[in-house]
PDB file of C-alpha atoms in Angstrom:
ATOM      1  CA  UNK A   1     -81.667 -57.860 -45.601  1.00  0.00           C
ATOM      2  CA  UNK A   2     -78.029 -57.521 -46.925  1.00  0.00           C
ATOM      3  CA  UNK A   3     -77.393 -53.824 -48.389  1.00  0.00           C
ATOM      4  CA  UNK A   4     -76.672 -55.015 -51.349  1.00  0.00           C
ATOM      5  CA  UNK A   5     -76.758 -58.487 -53.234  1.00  0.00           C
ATOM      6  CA  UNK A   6     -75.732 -59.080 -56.952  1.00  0.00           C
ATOM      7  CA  UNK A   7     -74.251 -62.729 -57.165  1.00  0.00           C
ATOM      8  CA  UNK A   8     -76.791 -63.228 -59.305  1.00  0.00           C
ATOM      9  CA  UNK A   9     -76.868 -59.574 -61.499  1.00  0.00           C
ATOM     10  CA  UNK A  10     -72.448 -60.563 -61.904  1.00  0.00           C
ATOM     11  CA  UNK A  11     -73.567 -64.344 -62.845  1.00  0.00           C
ATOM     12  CA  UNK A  12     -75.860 -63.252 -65.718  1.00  0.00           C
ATOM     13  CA  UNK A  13     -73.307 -60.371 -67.118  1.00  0.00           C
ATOM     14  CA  UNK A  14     -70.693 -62.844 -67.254  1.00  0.00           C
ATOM     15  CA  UNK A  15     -72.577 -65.048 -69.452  1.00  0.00           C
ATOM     16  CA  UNK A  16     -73.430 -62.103 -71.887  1.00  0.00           C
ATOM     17  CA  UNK A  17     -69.490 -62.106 -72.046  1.00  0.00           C
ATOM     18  CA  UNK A  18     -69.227 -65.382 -72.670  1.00  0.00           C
ATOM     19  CA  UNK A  19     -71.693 -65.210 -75.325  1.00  0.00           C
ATOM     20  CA  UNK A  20     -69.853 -62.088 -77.010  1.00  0.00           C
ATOM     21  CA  UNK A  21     -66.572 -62.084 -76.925  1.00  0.00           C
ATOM     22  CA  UNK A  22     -66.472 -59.081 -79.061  1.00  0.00           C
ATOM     23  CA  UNK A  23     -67.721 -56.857 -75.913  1.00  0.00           C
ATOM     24  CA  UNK A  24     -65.051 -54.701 -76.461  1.00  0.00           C
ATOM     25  CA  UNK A  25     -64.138 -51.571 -74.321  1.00  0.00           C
ATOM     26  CA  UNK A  26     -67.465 -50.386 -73.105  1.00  0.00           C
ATOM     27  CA  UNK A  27     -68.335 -53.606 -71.777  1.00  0.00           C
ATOM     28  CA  UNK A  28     -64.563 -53.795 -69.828  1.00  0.00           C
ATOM     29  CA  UNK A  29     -65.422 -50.277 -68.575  1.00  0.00           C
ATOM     30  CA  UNK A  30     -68.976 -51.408 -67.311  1.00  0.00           C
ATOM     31  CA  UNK A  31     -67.833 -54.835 -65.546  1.00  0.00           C
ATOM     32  CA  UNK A  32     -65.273 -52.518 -64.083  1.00  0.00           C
ATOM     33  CA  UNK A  33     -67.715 -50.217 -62.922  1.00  0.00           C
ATOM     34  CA  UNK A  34     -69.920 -52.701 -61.654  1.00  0.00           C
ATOM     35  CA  UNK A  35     -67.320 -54.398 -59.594  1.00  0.00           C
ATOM     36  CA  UNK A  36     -66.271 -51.253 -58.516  1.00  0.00           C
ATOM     37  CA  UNK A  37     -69.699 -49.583 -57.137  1.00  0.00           C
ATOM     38  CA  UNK A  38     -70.654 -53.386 -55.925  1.00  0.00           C
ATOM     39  CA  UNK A  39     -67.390 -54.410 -53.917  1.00  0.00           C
ATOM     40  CA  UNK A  40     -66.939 -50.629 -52.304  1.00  0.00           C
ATOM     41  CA  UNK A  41     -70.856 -50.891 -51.267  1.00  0.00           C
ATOM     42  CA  UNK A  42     -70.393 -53.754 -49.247  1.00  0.00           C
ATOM     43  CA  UNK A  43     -71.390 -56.991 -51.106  1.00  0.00           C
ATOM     44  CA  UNK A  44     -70.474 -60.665 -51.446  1.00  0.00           C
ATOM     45  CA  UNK A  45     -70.165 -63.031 -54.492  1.00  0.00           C
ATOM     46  CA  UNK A  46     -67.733 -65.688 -55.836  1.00  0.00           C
ATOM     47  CA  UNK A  47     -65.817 -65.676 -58.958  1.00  0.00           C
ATOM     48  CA  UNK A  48     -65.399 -68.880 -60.803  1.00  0.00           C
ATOM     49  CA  UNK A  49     -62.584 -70.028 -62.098  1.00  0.00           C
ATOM     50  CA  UNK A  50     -63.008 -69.020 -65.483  1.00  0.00           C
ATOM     51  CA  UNK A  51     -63.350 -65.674 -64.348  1.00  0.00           C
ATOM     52  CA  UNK A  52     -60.162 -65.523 -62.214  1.00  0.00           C
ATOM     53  CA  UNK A  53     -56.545 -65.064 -62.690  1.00  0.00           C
ATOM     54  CA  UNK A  54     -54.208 -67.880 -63.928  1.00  0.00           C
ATOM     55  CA  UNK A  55     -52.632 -70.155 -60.751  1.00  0.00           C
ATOM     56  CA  UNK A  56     -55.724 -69.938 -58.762  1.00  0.00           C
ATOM     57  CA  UNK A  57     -58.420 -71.993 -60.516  1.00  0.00           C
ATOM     58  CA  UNK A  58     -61.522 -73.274 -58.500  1.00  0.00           C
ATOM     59  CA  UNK A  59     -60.433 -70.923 -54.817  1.00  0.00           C
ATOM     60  CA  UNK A  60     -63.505 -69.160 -53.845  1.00  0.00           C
ATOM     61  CA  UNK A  61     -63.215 -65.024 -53.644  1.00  0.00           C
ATOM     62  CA  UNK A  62     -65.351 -62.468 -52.037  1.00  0.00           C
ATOM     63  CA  UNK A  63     -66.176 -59.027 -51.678  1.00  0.00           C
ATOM     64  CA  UNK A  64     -66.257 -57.600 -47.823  1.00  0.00           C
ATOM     65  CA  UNK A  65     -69.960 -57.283 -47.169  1.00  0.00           C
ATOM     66  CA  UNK A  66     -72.370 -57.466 -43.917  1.00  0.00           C
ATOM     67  CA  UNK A  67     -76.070 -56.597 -42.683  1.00  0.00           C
ATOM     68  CA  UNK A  68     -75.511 -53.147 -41.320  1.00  0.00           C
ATOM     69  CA  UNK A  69     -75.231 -52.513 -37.990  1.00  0.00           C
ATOM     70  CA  UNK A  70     -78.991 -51.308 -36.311  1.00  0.00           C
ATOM     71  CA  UNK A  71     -79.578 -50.174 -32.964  1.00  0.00           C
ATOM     72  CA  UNK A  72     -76.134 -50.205 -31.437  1.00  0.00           C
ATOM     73  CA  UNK A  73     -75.682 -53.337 -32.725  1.00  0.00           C
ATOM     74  CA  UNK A  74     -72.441 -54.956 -34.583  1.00  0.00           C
ATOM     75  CA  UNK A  75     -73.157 -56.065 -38.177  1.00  0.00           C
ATOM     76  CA  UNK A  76     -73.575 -59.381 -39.123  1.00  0.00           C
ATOM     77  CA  UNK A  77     -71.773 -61.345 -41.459  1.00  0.00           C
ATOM     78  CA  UNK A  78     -73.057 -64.808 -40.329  1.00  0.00           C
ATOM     79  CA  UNK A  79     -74.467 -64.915 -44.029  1.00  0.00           C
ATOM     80  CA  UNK A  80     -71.649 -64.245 -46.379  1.00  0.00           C
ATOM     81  CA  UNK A  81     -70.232 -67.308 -46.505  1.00  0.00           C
ATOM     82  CA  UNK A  82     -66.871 -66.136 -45.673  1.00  0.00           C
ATOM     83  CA  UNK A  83     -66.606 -66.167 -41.420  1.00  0.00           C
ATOM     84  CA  UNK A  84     -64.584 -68.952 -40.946  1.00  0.00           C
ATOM     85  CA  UNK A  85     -62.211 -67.979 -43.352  1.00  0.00           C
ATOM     86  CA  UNK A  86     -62.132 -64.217 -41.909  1.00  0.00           C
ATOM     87  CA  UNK A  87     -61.637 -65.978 -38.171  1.00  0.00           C
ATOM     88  CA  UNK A  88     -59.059 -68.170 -39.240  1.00  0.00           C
ATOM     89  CA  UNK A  89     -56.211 -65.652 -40.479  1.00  0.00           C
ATOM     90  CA  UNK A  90     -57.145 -63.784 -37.370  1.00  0.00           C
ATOM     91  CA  UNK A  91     -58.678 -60.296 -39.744  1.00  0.00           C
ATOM     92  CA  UNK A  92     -60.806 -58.143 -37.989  1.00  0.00           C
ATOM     93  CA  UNK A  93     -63.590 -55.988 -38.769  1.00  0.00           C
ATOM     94  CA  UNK A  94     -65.176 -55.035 -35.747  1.00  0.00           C
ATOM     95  CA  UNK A  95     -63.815 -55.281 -31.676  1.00  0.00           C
ATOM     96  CA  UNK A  96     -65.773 -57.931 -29.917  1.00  0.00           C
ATOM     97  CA  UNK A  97     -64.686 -57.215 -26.460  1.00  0.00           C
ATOM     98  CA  UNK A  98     -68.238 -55.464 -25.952  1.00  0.00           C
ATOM     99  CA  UNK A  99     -66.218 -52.052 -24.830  1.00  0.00           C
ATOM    100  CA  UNK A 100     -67.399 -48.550 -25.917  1.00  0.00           C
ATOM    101  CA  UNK A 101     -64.466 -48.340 -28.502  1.00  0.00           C
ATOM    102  CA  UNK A 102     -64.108 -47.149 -31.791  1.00  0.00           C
ATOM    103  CA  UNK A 103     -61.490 -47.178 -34.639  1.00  0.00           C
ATOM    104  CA  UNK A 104     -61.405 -44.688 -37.449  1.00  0.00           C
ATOM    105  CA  UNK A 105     -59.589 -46.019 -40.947  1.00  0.00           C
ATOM    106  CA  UNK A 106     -59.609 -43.667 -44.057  1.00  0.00           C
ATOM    107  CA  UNK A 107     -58.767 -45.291 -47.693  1.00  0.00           C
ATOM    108  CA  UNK A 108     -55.961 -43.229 -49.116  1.00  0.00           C
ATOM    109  CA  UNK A 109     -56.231 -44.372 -52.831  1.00  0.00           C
ATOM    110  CA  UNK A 110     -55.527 -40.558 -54.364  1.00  0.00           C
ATOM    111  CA  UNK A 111     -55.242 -36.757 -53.210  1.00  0.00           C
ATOM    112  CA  UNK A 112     -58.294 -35.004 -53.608  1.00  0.00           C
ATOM    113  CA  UNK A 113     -57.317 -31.909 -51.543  1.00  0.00           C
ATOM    114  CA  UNK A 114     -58.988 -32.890 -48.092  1.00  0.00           C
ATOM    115  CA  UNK A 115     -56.327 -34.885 -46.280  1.00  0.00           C
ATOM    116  CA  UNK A 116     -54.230 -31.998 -44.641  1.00  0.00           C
ATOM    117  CA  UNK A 117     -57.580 -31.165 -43.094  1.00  0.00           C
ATOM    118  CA  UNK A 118     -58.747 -34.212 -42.004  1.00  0.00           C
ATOM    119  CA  UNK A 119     -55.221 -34.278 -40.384  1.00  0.00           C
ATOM    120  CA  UNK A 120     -55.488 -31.243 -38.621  1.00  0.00           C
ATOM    121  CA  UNK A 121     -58.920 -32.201 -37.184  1.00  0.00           C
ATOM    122  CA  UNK A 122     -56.931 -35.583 -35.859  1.00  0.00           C
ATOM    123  CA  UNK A 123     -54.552 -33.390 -34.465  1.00  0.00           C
ATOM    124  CA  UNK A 124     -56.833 -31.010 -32.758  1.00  0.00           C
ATOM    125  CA  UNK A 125     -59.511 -33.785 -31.504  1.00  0.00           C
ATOM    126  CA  UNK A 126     -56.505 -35.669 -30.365  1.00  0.00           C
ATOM    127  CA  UNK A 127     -57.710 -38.456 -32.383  1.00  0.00           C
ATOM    128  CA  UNK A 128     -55.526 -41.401 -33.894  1.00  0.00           C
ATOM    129  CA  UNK A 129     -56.758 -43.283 -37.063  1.00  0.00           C
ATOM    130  CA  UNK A 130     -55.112 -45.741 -39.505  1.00  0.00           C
ATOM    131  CA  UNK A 131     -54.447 -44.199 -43.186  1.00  0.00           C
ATOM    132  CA  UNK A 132     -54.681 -47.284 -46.278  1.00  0.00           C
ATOM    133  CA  UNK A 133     -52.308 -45.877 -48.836  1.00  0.00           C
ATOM    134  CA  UNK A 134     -51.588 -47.209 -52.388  1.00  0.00           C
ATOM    135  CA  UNK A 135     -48.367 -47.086 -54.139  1.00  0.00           C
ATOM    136  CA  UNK A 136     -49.845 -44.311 -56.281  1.00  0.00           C
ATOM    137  CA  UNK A 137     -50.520 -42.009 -52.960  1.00  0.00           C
ATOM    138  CA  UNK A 138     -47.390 -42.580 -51.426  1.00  0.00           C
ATOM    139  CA  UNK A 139     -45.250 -41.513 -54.725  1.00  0.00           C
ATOM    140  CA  UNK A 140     -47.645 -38.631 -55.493  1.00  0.00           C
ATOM    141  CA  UNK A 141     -48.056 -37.479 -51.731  1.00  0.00           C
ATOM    142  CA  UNK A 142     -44.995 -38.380 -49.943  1.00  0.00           C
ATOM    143  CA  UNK A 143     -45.037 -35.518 -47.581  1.00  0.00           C
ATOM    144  CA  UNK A 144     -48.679 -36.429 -46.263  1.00  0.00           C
ATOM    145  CA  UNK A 145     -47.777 -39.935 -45.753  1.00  0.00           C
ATOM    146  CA  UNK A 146     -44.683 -38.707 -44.119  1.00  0.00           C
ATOM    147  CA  UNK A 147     -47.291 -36.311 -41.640  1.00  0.00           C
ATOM    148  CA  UNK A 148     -49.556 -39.244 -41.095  1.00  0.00           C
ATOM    149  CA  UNK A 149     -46.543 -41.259 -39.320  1.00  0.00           C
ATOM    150  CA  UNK A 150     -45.083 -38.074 -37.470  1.00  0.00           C
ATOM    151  CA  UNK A 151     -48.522 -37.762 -36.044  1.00  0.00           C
ATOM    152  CA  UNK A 152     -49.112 -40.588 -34.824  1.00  0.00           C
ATOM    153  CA  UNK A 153     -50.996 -42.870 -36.546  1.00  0.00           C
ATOM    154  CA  UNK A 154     -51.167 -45.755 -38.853  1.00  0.00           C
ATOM    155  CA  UNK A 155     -50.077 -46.132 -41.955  1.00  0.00           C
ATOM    156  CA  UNK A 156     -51.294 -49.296 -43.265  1.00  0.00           C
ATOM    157  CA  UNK A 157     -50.434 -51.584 -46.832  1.00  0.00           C
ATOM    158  CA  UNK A 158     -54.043 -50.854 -49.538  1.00  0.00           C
ATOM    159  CA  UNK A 159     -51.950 -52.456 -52.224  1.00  0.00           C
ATOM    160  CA  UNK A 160     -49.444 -51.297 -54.283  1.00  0.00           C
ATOM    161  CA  UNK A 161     -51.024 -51.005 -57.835  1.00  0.00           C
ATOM    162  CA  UNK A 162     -55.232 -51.254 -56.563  1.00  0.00           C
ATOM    163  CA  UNK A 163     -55.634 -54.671 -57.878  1.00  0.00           C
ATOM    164  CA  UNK A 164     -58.522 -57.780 -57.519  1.00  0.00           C
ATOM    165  CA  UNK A 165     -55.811 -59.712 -55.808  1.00  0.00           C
ATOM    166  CA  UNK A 166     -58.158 -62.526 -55.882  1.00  0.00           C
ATOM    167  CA  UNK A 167     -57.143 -62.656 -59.442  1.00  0.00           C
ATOM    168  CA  UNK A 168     -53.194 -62.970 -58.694  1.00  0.00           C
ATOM    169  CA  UNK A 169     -51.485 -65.499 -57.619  1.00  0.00           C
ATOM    170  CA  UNK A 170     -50.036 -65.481 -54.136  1.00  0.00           C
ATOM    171  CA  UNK A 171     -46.255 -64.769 -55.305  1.00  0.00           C
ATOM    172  CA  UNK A 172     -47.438 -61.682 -57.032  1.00  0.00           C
ATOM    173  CA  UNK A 173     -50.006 -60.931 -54.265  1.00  0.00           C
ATOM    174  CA  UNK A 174     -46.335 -61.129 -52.333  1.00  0.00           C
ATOM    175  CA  UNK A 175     -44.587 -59.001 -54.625  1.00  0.00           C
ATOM    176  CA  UNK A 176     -47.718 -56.067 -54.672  1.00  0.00           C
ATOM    177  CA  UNK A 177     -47.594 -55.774 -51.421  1.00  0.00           C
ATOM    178  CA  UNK A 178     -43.464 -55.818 -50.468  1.00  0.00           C
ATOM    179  CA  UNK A 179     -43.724 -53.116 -53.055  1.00  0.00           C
ATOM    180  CA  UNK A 180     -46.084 -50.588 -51.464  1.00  0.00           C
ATOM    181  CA  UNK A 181     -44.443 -51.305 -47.729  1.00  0.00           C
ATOM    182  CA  UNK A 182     -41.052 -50.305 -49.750  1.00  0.00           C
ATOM    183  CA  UNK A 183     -42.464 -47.308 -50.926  1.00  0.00           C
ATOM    184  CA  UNK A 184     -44.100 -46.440 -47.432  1.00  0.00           C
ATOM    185  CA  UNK A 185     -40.209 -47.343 -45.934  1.00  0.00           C
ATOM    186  CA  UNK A 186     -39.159 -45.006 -48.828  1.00  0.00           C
ATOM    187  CA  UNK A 187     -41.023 -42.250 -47.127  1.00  0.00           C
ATOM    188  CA  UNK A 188     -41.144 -43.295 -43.557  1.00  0.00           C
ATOM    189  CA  UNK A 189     -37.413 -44.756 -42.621  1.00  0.00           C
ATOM    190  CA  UNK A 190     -37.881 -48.005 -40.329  1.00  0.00           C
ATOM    191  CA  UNK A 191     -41.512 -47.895 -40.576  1.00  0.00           C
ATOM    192  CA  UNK A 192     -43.313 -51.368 -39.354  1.00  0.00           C
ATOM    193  CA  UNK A 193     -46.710 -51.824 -41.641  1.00  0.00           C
ATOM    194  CA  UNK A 194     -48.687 -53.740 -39.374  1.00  0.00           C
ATOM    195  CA  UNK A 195     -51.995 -53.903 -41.042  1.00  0.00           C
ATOM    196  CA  UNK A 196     -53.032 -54.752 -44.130  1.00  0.00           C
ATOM    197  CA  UNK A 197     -56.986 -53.714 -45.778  1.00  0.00           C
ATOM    198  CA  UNK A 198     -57.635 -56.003 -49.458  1.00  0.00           C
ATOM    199  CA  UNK A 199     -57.897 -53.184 -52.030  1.00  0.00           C
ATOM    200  CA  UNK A 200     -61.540 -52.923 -53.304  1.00  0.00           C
ATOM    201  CA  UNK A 201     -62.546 -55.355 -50.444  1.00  0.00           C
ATOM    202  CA  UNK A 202     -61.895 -58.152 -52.192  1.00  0.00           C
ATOM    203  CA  UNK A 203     -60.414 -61.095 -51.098  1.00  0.00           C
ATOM    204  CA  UNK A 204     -59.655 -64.905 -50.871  1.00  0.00           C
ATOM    205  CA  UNK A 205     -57.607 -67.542 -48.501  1.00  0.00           C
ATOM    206  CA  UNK A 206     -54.485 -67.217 -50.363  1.00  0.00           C
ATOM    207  CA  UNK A 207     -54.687 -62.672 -50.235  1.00  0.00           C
ATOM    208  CA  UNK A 208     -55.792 -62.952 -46.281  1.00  0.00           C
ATOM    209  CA  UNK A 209     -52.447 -65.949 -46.098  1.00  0.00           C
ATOM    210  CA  UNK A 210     -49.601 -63.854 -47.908  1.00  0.00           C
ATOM    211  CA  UNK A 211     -50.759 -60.584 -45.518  1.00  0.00           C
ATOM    212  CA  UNK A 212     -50.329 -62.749 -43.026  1.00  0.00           C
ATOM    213  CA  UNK A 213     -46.804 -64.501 -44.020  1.00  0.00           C
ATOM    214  CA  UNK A 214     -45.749 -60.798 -44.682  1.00  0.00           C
ATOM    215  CA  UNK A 215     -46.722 -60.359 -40.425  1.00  0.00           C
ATOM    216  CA  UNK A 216     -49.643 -57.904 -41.483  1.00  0.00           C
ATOM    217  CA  UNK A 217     -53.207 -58.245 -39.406  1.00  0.00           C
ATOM    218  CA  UNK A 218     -56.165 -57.768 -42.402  1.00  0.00           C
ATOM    219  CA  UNK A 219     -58.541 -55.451 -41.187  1.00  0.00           C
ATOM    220  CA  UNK A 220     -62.033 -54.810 -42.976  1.00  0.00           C
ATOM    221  CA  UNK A 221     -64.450 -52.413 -41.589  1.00  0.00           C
ATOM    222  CA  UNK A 222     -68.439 -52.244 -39.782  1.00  0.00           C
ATOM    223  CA  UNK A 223     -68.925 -49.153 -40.838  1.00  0.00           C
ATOM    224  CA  UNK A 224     -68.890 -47.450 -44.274  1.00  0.00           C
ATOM    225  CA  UNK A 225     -71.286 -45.755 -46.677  1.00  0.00           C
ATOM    226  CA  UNK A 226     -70.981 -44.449 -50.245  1.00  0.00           C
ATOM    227  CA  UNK A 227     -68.299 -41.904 -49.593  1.00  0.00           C
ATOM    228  CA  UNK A 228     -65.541 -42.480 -52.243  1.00  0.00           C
ATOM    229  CA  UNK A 229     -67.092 -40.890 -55.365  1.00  0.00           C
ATOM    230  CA  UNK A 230     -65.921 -37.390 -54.903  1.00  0.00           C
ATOM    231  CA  UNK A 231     -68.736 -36.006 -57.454  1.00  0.00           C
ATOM    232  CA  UNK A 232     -71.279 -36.931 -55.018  1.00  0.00           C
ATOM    233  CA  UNK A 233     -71.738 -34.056 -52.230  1.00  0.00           C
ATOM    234  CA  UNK A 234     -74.493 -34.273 -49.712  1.00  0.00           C
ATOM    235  CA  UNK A 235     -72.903 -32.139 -47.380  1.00  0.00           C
ATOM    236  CA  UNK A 236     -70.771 -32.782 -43.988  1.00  0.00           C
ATOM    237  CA  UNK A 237     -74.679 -33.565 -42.208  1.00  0.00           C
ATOM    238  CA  UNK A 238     -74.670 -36.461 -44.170  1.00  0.00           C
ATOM    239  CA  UNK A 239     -71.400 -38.254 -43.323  1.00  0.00           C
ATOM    240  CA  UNK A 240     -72.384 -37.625 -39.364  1.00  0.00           C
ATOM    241  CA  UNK A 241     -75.935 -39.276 -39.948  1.00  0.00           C
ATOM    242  CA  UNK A 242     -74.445 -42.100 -41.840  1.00  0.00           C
ATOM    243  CA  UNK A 243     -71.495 -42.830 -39.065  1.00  0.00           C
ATOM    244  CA  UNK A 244     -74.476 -42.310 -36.842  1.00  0.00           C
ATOM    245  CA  UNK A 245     -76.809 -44.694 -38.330  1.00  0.00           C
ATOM    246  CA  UNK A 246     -74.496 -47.674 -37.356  1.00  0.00           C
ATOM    247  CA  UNK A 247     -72.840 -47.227 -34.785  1.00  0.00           C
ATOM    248  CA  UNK A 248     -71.501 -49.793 -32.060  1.00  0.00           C
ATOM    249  CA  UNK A 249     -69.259 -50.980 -29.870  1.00  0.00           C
ATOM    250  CA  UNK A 250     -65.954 -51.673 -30.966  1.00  0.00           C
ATOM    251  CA  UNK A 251     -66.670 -50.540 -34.767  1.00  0.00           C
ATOM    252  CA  UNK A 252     -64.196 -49.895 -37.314  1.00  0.00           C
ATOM    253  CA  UNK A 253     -65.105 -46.723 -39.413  1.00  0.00           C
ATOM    254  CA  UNK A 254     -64.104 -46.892 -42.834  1.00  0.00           C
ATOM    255  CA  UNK A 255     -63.943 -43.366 -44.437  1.00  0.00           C
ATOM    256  CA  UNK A 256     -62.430 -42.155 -47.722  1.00  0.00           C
ATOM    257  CA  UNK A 257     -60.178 -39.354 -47.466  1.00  0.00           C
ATOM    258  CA  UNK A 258     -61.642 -37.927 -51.003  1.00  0.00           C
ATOM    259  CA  UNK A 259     -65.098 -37.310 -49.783  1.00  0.00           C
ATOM    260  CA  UNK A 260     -65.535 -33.488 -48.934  1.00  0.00           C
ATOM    261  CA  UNK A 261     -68.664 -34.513 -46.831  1.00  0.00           C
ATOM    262  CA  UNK A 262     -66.068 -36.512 -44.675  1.00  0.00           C
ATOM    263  CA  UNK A 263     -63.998 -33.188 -44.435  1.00  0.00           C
ATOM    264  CA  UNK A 264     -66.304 -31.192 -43.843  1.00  0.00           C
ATOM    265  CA  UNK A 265     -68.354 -33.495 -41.089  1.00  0.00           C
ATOM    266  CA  UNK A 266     -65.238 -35.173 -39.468  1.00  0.00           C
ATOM    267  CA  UNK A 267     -64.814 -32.529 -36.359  1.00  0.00           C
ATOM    268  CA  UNK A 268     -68.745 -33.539 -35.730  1.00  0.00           C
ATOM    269  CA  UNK A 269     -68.681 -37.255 -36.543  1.00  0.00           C
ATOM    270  CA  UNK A 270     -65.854 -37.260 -33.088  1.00  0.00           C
ATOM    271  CA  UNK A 271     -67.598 -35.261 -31.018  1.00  0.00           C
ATOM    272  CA  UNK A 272     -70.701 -37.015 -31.700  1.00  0.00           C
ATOM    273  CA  UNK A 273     -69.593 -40.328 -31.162  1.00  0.00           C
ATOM    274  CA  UNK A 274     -67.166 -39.096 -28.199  1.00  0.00           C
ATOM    275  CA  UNK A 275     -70.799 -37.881 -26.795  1.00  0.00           C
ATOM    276  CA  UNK A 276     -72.008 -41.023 -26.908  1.00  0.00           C
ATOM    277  CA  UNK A 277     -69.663 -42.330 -24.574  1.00  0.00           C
ATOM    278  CA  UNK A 278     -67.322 -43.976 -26.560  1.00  0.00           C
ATOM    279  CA  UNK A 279     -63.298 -43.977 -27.070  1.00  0.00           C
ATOM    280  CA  UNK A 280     -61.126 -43.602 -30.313  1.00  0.00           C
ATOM    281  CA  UNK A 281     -58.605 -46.119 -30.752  1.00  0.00           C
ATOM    282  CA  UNK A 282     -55.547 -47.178 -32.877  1.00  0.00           C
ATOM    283  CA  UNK A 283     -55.701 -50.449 -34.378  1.00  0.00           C
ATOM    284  CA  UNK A 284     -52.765 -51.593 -32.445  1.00  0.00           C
ATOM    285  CA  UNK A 285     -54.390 -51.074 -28.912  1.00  0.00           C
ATOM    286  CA  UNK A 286     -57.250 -54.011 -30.423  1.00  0.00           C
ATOM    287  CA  UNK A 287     -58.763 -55.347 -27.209  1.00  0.00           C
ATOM    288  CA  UNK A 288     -57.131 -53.337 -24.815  1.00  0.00           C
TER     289      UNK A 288
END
C-alpha cells in the first residue's frame, strides 16, 4: 500500500468549501495544513480546475508520492499516475543504473540552528550533498549558502517564495524561479543552478517544462520520512532507522536541515550506509 492516500479526504473538504464560502481563516489555515502534512508525506492527488490558479484550467497536478522502498528495493511509483510525465522532462528521483550509489539532498526552507553542523559532518565524512534553498534562506542565511558552494556541493533552486506552483502560471513559475537563482548568484558570483526540487513536492507538466527551459534537471527523492516539523524529536536513532528502513541502490535521500534528529544522527546515517557498501554521490555525477 501507498504511505499515504487522501484524493479522496482533499475531494470531500473541497466540497465543504464549496458549500460554505464563509469558511473563513480557520478553514484557510486547515486546507493549508492539510496540504502541507499530505504533500511533504509523500502523496498523490489532482486538483481540478476550480481549485487551481488562473491560466491553467483543466492541467492535471500532483504531489511527489511512491510505495516505499522494502528490502533493498527502489520505490515504486508505477501507481501515481504521474511516470510518464516524470520520464518525459528527464526528473529523477532515484539512480537506475543498479550501482551501490547514494545521493543525499537536504530542504533548506529556514535556519533552525543545525546547518553549520550538518556541514561540518559533510566536511569531515568527506561527503557531498545538494542543499534546496528558498529565497527566504538565501536572504536570511547568506553566509551558509555561501559555505555550502565553497564546500563543495550543490546548491539547488526550492523556489523563490515556497509556492503550489501548480497554481501559477508558467510565466510566473519563470519569474519565481529566475528570482531565487538571482538571489543564489547574489551570494554565490557565477554560480550555475543545475537542479531544480518543486517546493512542497508539488508539481505539473508546465512546473517540470519551465525548470527545464530555465536548463535545470527536477529532482524528487526515494527516500524521506517526517523530518521537517522541528517540534517533533525522536532522537538522532530515529533518523538512522528511518534512512535505514529504505534503503537502495541509487536512492536519493531527502532530509530537512531543521530536524535536530537529522543533526544529531547524520555522522551515523553515513557510516551506516557507507557500511553497507555503498557510495555518496553529487547529483551531477548521475550515472557515473
Amino acid at each position: 500500500m501507498r504511505e499515504h492516500a487522501h484524493s479522496e479526504l482533499l475531494r470531500k473538504r473541497r466540497g465543504k468549501e464549496n458549500c460554505k464560502p464563509r469558511a473563513g481563516a480557520i478553514g484557510v489555515f486547515l486546507l493549508a495544513f492539510v496540504l502541507a502534512w499530505f504533500s511533504s508525506a509523500g502523496a498523490v492527488f489532482a486538483l481540478s480546475s476550480e481549485t487551481r490558479g488562473e491560466g491553467d484550467p483543466g492541467v492535471e497536478a500532483f504531489s511527489w508520492g511512491f510505495k516505499k522502498a522494502k528490502g533493498g528495493n527502489p520505490p515504486s511509483i508505477d501507481e501515481e499516475g504521474f511516470r510518464d510525465l516524470v520520464e518525459r522532462f528527464g526528473a529523477r528521483f532515484y539512480d537506475p543504473s543498479g550501482k551501490k550509489v547514494v545521493y543525499l539532498t537536504f530542504d533548506n526552507g529556514y535556519e533552525n540552528g543545525y546547518t553549520a553542523r550538518i556541514l561540518d559532518v559533510l566536511r569531515e565524512k568527506d561527503v557531498p550533498a545538494a542543499f534546496f534553498v528558498t529565497g527566504h534562506y538565501v536572504k536570511s542565511q547568506p553566509e551558509l549558502v555561501r559555505r555550502m558552494a565553497q564546500e563543495g556541493h550543490i546548491v539547488g533552486n526550492h523556489s523563490y517564495r515556497h509556492p503550489d506552483m501548480s497554481r501559477m502560471s508558467a510565466a510566473e513559475i519563470r519569474a519565481d524561479l529566475e528570482k531565487l537563482n538571482a538571489a543564489v548568484r547574489e551570494v554565490v558570483p557565477g554560480a550555475e543552478i543545475r537542479f531544480f526540487r518543486p517546493p512542497r513536492g508539488i508539481f505539473d507538466e508546465k512546473t517540470l517544462a519551465t525548470a527545464r527551459d530555465l536548463g535545470m534537471t527536477t529532482v524528487f527523492w526515494s527516500i524521506a520520512y517526517k523530518d521537517w516539523d522541528p517540534k517533533v524529536v525522536h532522537g538522532g536513532d530515529h533518523a538512522v532507522r528511518q534512512v535505514l528502513e529504505q534503503l537502495h541502490p541509487g536512492a536519493v535521500i531527502l532530509l530537512h536541515s531543521v530536524s535536530r534528529d537529522n543533526a544529531e544522527g547524520l555522522p551515523r546515517i553515513i557510516d551506516a550506509v557507507r557500511a553497507q557498501g555503498y557510495t555518496f554521490r553529487s547529483l551531477d555525477e548521475w550515472g557515473k
